[in-house]
Amino acid sequence: MNKTVLITGATSGIGLGCARKFAENGDRLILTGRNAEKLEAIKRELEEKGSQVLTLVFDVRDRAAATEAIESLPEQWRDIDVLVNNAGLALGLEPEYEGDYEDWETMIDTNIKGLLIMTRLVVPRMVARNSGHVINIGSVAGDAAYAGGNVYCATKSAVKALTDGLRIDVADTAVRVTNLKPGLVETNFSNVRFHGDHERADKVYQGIKPLTGDDIADVAVFAANAPEHVQVAEVLVLATHQASGSVIVRK
């Protein structure tokens, strides 16, 4: 049966990959992001292929805007079957004692508080219907810290704890909860981390074939379409020559 899938941060990277893969699966999409122009372009692309798409422009850090957006959904779109909490970012690689306060706040507000806001807005209707699936995009960085990762790693550790906590909270229902943890994925992630320094960002992927947003999206679609009695609780997905968050063999 086709699902209604809400994806945050859907304008690039893993979010865009999820939009395209869930669309290929026949699902209808609610896509959110901060860039209205990009969202509209993706909407047109997917609608030309026969998908139903609704877009919502807001920043997940803004609780009032997020609330207004979700409450604005037409009645026929309100029963969200799959929530993909994808919006997130890393900023900087400085030692913790030299970190930028604004970078810290942006990561914490997006990766943790934004995820919580969306969960709080969407999951109650899932619980009431006794049906639904939350897929949180975590990271290998949530398993162990790496040099310079300090606060980003902490936020992704929080994603793991929040995902596990939600799974416990809904264990008496049929709502399923997944923590999908990618390793090195070639998106605009590093460009954002290095504040637009493309040369530095490109070096992150040199000597190794990284994952793509589509690779992670494939796993998300698989988890969402597992039999009802199967809960894919946690998946770690790494490039072949990546062993952990800090061990990467470049050739």
GROMACS .gro file of C-alpha atoms in nm:
model
  251
    1MET     CA    1   0.000   0.000   0.000
    2ASN     CA    2   0.133   0.345  -0.090
    3LYS     CA    3   0.241   0.560   0.201
    4THR     CA    4   0.250   0.929   0.287
    5VAL     CA    5   0.614   1.012   0.361
    6LEU     CA    6   0.738   1.335   0.519
    7ILE     CA    7   1.108   1.408   0.464
    8THR     CA    8   1.287   1.699   0.630
    9GLY     CA    9   1.588   1.856   0.463
   10ALA     CA   10   1.470   1.723   0.129
   11THR     CA   11   1.649   1.966  -0.103
   12SER     CA   12   1.985   1.786  -0.123
   13GLY     CA   13   2.192   1.484  -0.025
   14ILE     CA   14   2.025   1.202   0.163
   15GLY     CA   15   1.695   1.390   0.185
   16LEU     CA   16   1.677   1.435  -0.191
   17GLY     CA   17   1.779   1.072  -0.240
   18CYS     CA   18   1.496   0.965  -0.009
   19ALA     CA   19   1.248   1.184  -0.198
   20ARG     CA   20   1.337   1.022  -0.528
   21LYS     CA   21   1.349   0.665  -0.396
   22PHE     CA   22   1.020   0.686  -0.205
   23ALA     CA   23   0.864   0.843  -0.515
   24GLU     CA   24   0.989   0.549  -0.724
   25ASN     CA   25   0.825   0.324  -0.467
   26GLY     CA   26   0.489   0.487  -0.545
   27ASP     CA   27   0.459   0.682  -0.221
   28ARG     CA   28   0.330   1.038  -0.199
   29LEU     CA   29   0.561   1.293  -0.047
   30ILE     CA   30   0.562   1.588   0.190
   31LEU     CA   31   0.899   1.757   0.138
   32THR     CA   32   1.033   2.021   0.375
   33GLY     CA   33   1.329   2.254   0.358
   34ARG     CA   34   1.436   2.615   0.385
   35ASN     CA   35   1.482   2.682   0.012
   36ALA     CA   36   1.147   2.732  -0.161
   37GLU     CA   37   1.299   2.744  -0.508
   38LYS     CA   38   1.479   2.411  -0.469
   39LEU     CA   39   1.172   2.248  -0.319
   40GLU     CA   40   0.959   2.365  -0.610
   41ALA     CA   41   1.210   2.229  -0.863
   42ILE     CA   42   1.211   1.888  -0.692
   43LYS     CA   43   0.831   1.892  -0.676
   44ARG     CA   44   0.814   1.954  -1.052
   45GLU     CA   45   1.069   1.680  -1.122
   46LEU     CA   46   0.879   1.420  -0.922
   47GLU     CA   47   0.533   1.525  -1.039
   48GLU     CA   48   0.646   1.487  -1.400
   49LYS     CA   49   0.713   1.123  -1.313
   50GLY     CA   50   0.364   1.079  -1.169
   51SER     CA   51   0.425   1.139  -0.798
   52GLN     CA   52   0.203   1.336  -0.562
   53VAL     CA   53   0.413   1.598  -0.384
   54LEU     CA   54   0.337   1.866  -0.127
   55THR     CA   55   0.608   2.109  -0.011
   56LEU     CA   56   0.646   2.296   0.318
   57VAL     CA   57   0.902   2.574   0.353
   58PHE     CA   58   1.036   2.618   0.706
   59ASP     CA   59   1.343   2.567   0.924
   60VAL     CA   60   1.313   2.274   1.166
   61ARG     CA   61   1.485   2.489   1.430
   62ASP     CA   62   1.182   2.722   1.433
   63ARG     CA   63   0.918   2.549   1.645
   64ALA     CA   64   0.645   2.801   1.565
   65ALA     CA   65   0.707   2.777   1.190
   66ALA     CA   66   0.723   2.398   1.201
   67THR     CA   67   0.399   2.382   1.399
   68GLU     CA   68   0.223   2.618   1.161
   69ALA     CA   69   0.343   2.416   0.861
   70ILE     CA   70   0.226   2.081   0.996
   71GLU     CA   71  -0.106   2.226   1.109
   72SER     CA   72  -0.155   2.370   0.757
   73LEU     CA   73  -0.157   2.024   0.598
   74PRO     CA   74  -0.484   1.939   0.421
   75GLU     CA   75  -0.683   1.675   0.605
   76GLN     CA   76  -0.603   1.407   0.345
   77TRP     CA   77  -0.229   1.459   0.404
   78ARG     CA   78  -0.230   1.460   0.785
   79ASP     CA   79  -0.193   1.087   0.843
   80ILE     CA   80   0.180   1.062   0.785
   81ASP     CA   81   0.297   0.701   0.754
   82VAL     CA   82   0.672   0.761   0.748
   83LEU     CA   83   0.863   1.051   0.903
   84VAL     CA   84   1.222   1.077   0.781
   85ASN     CA   85   1.405   1.309   1.021
   86ASN     CA   86   1.689   1.391   0.786
   87ALA     CA   87   1.757   1.763   0.836
   88GLY     CA   88   2.099   1.797   0.994
   89LEU     CA   89   2.448   1.931   0.947
   90ALA     CA   90   2.804   1.953   1.075
   91LEU     CA   91   2.996   2.278   1.112
   92GLY     CA   92   3.369   2.307   1.167
   93LEU     CA   93   3.643   2.069   1.275
   94GLU     CA   94   3.805   2.280   1.545
   95PRO     CA   95   3.912   2.137   1.881
   96GLU     CA   96   3.631   2.163   2.132
   97TYR     CA   97   3.813   2.434   2.327
   98GLU     CA   98   3.833   2.649   2.012
   99GLY     CA   99   3.485   2.581   1.875
  100ASP     CA  100   3.254   2.847   1.738
  101TYR     CA  101   2.954   2.918   1.961
  102GLU     CA  102   2.720   2.982   1.668
  103ASP     CA  103   2.827   2.659   1.496
  104TRP     CA  104   2.750   2.469   1.817
  105GLU     CA  105   2.406   2.627   1.850
  106THR     CA  106   2.319   2.560   1.487
  107MET     CA  107   2.416   2.191   1.512
  108ILE     CA  108   2.237   2.137   1.843
  109ASP     CA  109   1.924   2.325   1.734
  110THR     CA  110   1.903   2.143   1.400
  111ASN     CA  111   2.029   1.792   1.475
  112ILE     CA  112   1.867   1.749   1.816
  113LYS     CA  113   1.595   2.006   1.878
  114GLY     CA  114   1.473   2.007   1.518
  115LEU     CA  115   1.439   1.628   1.525
  116LEU     CA  116   1.250   1.649   1.855
  117ILE     CA  117   1.016   1.918   1.724
  118MET     CA  118   0.921   1.713   1.418
  119THR     CA  119   0.878   1.399   1.626
  120ARG     CA  120   0.652   1.582   1.869
  121LEU     CA  121   0.440   1.724   1.586
  122VAL     CA  122   0.399   1.405   1.382
  123VAL     CA  123   0.419   1.100   1.607
  124PRO     CA  124   0.107   1.159   1.824
  125ARG     CA  125  -0.118   1.089   1.522
  126MET     CA  126   0.084   0.774   1.450
  127VAL     CA  127   0.028   0.654   1.805
  128ALA     CA  128  -0.342   0.738   1.785
  129ARG     CA  129  -0.371   0.536   1.460
  130ASN     CA  130  -0.146   0.259   1.595
  131SER     CA  131   0.053   0.281   1.273
  132GLY     CA  132   0.360   0.462   1.144
  133HIS     CA  133   0.735   0.465   1.112
  134VAL     CA  134   1.000   0.715   1.221
  135ILE     CA  135   1.336   0.697   1.044
  136ASN     CA  136   1.600   0.917   1.205
  137ILE     CA  137   1.914   0.983   1.004
  138GLY     CA  138   2.190   0.939   1.257
  139SER     CA  139   2.558   0.881   1.178
  140VAL     CA  140   2.857   0.660   1.243
  141ALA     CA  141   2.971   0.973   1.429
  142GLY     CA  142   2.715   0.888   1.696
  143ASP     CA  143   2.899   0.567   1.783
  144ALA     CA  144   3.234   0.723   1.878
  145ALA     CA  145   3.393   1.065   1.861
  146TYR     CA  146   3.659   1.145   1.604
  147ALA     CA  147   3.917   1.425   1.592
  148GLY     CA  148   3.744   1.759   1.551
  149GLY     CA  149   3.398   1.603   1.559
  150ASN     CA  150   3.324   1.676   1.925
  151VAL     CA  151   2.989   1.861   1.917
  152TYR     CA  152   2.867   1.706   1.591
  153CYS     CA  153   2.942   1.359   1.728
  154ALA     CA  154   2.758   1.454   2.046
  155THR     CA  155   2.449   1.553   1.849
  156LYS     CA  156   2.447   1.223   1.661
  157SER     CA  157   2.495   1.034   1.989
  158ALA     CA  158   2.186   1.220   2.102
  159VAL     CA  159   2.002   1.105   1.789
  160LYS     CA  160   2.081   0.746   1.886
  161ALA     CA  161   1.958   0.798   2.242
  162LEU     CA  162   1.643   0.978   2.128
  163THR     CA  163   1.570   0.708   1.870
  164ASP     CA  164   1.615   0.432   2.125
  165GLY     CA  165   1.403   0.625   2.374
  166LEU     CA  166   1.120   0.674   2.125
  167ARG     CA  167   1.129   0.306   2.031
  168ILE     CA  168   1.080   0.223   2.399
  169ASP     CA  169   0.801   0.479   2.433
  170VAL     CA  170   0.601   0.332   2.142
  171ALA     CA  171   0.678  -0.036   2.206
  172ASP     CA  172   0.316  -0.097   2.306
  173THR     CA  173   0.202   0.027   1.964
  174ALA     CA  174   0.267  -0.079   1.605
  175VAL     CA  175   0.478   0.232   1.539
  176ARG     CA  176   0.829   0.141   1.428
  177VAL     CA  177   1.148   0.343   1.486
  178THR     CA  178   1.476   0.321   1.294
  179ASN     CA  179   1.816   0.482   1.343
  180LEU     CA  180   1.989   0.488   1.003
  181LYS     CA  181   2.358   0.565   1.049
  182PRO     CA  182   2.560   0.652   0.737
  183GLY     CA  183   2.933   0.679   0.717
  184LEU     CA  184   3.110   0.881   0.449
  185VAL     CA  185   2.845   1.007   0.205
  186GLU     CA  186   2.933   1.242  -0.080
  187THR     CA  187   2.678   1.523  -0.056
  188ASN     CA  188   2.711   1.893   0.020
  189PHE     CA  189   2.773   1.788   0.384
  190SER     CA  190   3.144   1.876   0.376
  191ASN     CA  191   3.084   2.201   0.187
  192VAL     CA  192   2.854   2.306   0.470
  193ARG     CA  193   3.096   2.185   0.738
  194PHE     CA  194   3.379   2.392   0.588
  195HIS     CA  195   3.158   2.696   0.527
  196GLY     CA  196   3.180   2.675   0.147
  197ASP     CA  197   3.549   2.583   0.115
  198HIS     CA  198   3.502   2.348  -0.183
  199GLU     CA  199   3.870   2.254  -0.212
  200ARG     CA  200   3.883   2.142   0.149
  201ALA     CA  201   3.550   1.961   0.112
  202ASP     CA  202   3.668   1.769  -0.195
  203LYS     CA  203   3.965   1.630  -0.003
  204VAL     CA  204   3.727   1.448   0.232
  205TYR     CA  205   3.635   1.208  -0.049
  206GLN     CA  206   3.975   1.168  -0.215
  207GLY     CA  207   4.109   0.814  -0.244
  208ILE     CA  208   3.785   0.638  -0.152
  209LYS     CA  209   3.454   0.572  -0.324
  210PRO     CA  210   3.204   0.717  -0.076
  211LEU     CA  211   2.839   0.636  -0.036
  212THR     CA  212   2.574   0.842  -0.213
  213GLY     CA  213   2.246   0.982  -0.089
  214ASP     CA  214   2.071   0.719  -0.299
  215ASP     CA  215   2.257   0.439  -0.117
  216ILE     CA  216   2.117   0.557   0.216
  217ALA     CA  217   1.774   0.617   0.065
  218ASP     CA  218   1.765   0.255  -0.054
  219VAL     CA  219   1.805   0.140   0.308
  220ALA     CA  220   1.536   0.380   0.429
  221VAL     CA  221   1.288   0.250   0.171
  222PHE     CA  222   1.374  -0.110   0.262
  223ALA     CA  223   1.316  -0.043   0.633
  224ALA     CA  224   0.986   0.134   0.566
  225ASN     CA  225   0.860  -0.157   0.358
  226ALA     CA  226   0.966  -0.444   0.582
  227PRO     CA  227   0.681  -0.671   0.697
  228GLU     CA  228   0.473  -0.518   0.975
  229HIS     CA  229   0.620  -0.750   1.239
  230VAL     CA  230   0.977  -0.651   1.142
  231GLN     CA  231   1.134  -0.341   1.297
  232VAL     CA  232   1.471  -0.245   1.149
  233ALA     CA  233   1.592  -0.078   1.465
  234GLU     CA  234   1.939   0.037   1.365
  235VAL     CA  235   2.153   0.017   1.051
  236LEU     CA  236   2.516   0.125   1.010
  237VAL     CA  237   2.609   0.179   0.644
  238LEU     CA  238   2.973   0.241   0.551
  239ALA     CA  239   3.175   0.268   0.233
  240THR     CA  240   3.373  -0.050   0.168
  241HIS     CA  241   3.706   0.104   0.274
  242GLN     CA  242   3.567   0.280   0.581
  243ALA     CA  243   3.582   0.079   0.904
  244SER     CA  244   3.458   0.340   1.153
  245GLY     CA  245   3.412   0.711   1.187
  246SER     CA  246   3.787   0.760   1.211
  247VAL     CA  247   3.932   0.469   1.008
  248ILE     CA  248   3.926   0.531   0.632
  249VAL     CA  249   4.168   0.362   0.393
  250ARG     CA  250   4.240   0.580   0.092
  251LYS     CA  251   4.389   0.430  -0.225
   0.00000   0.00000   0.00000
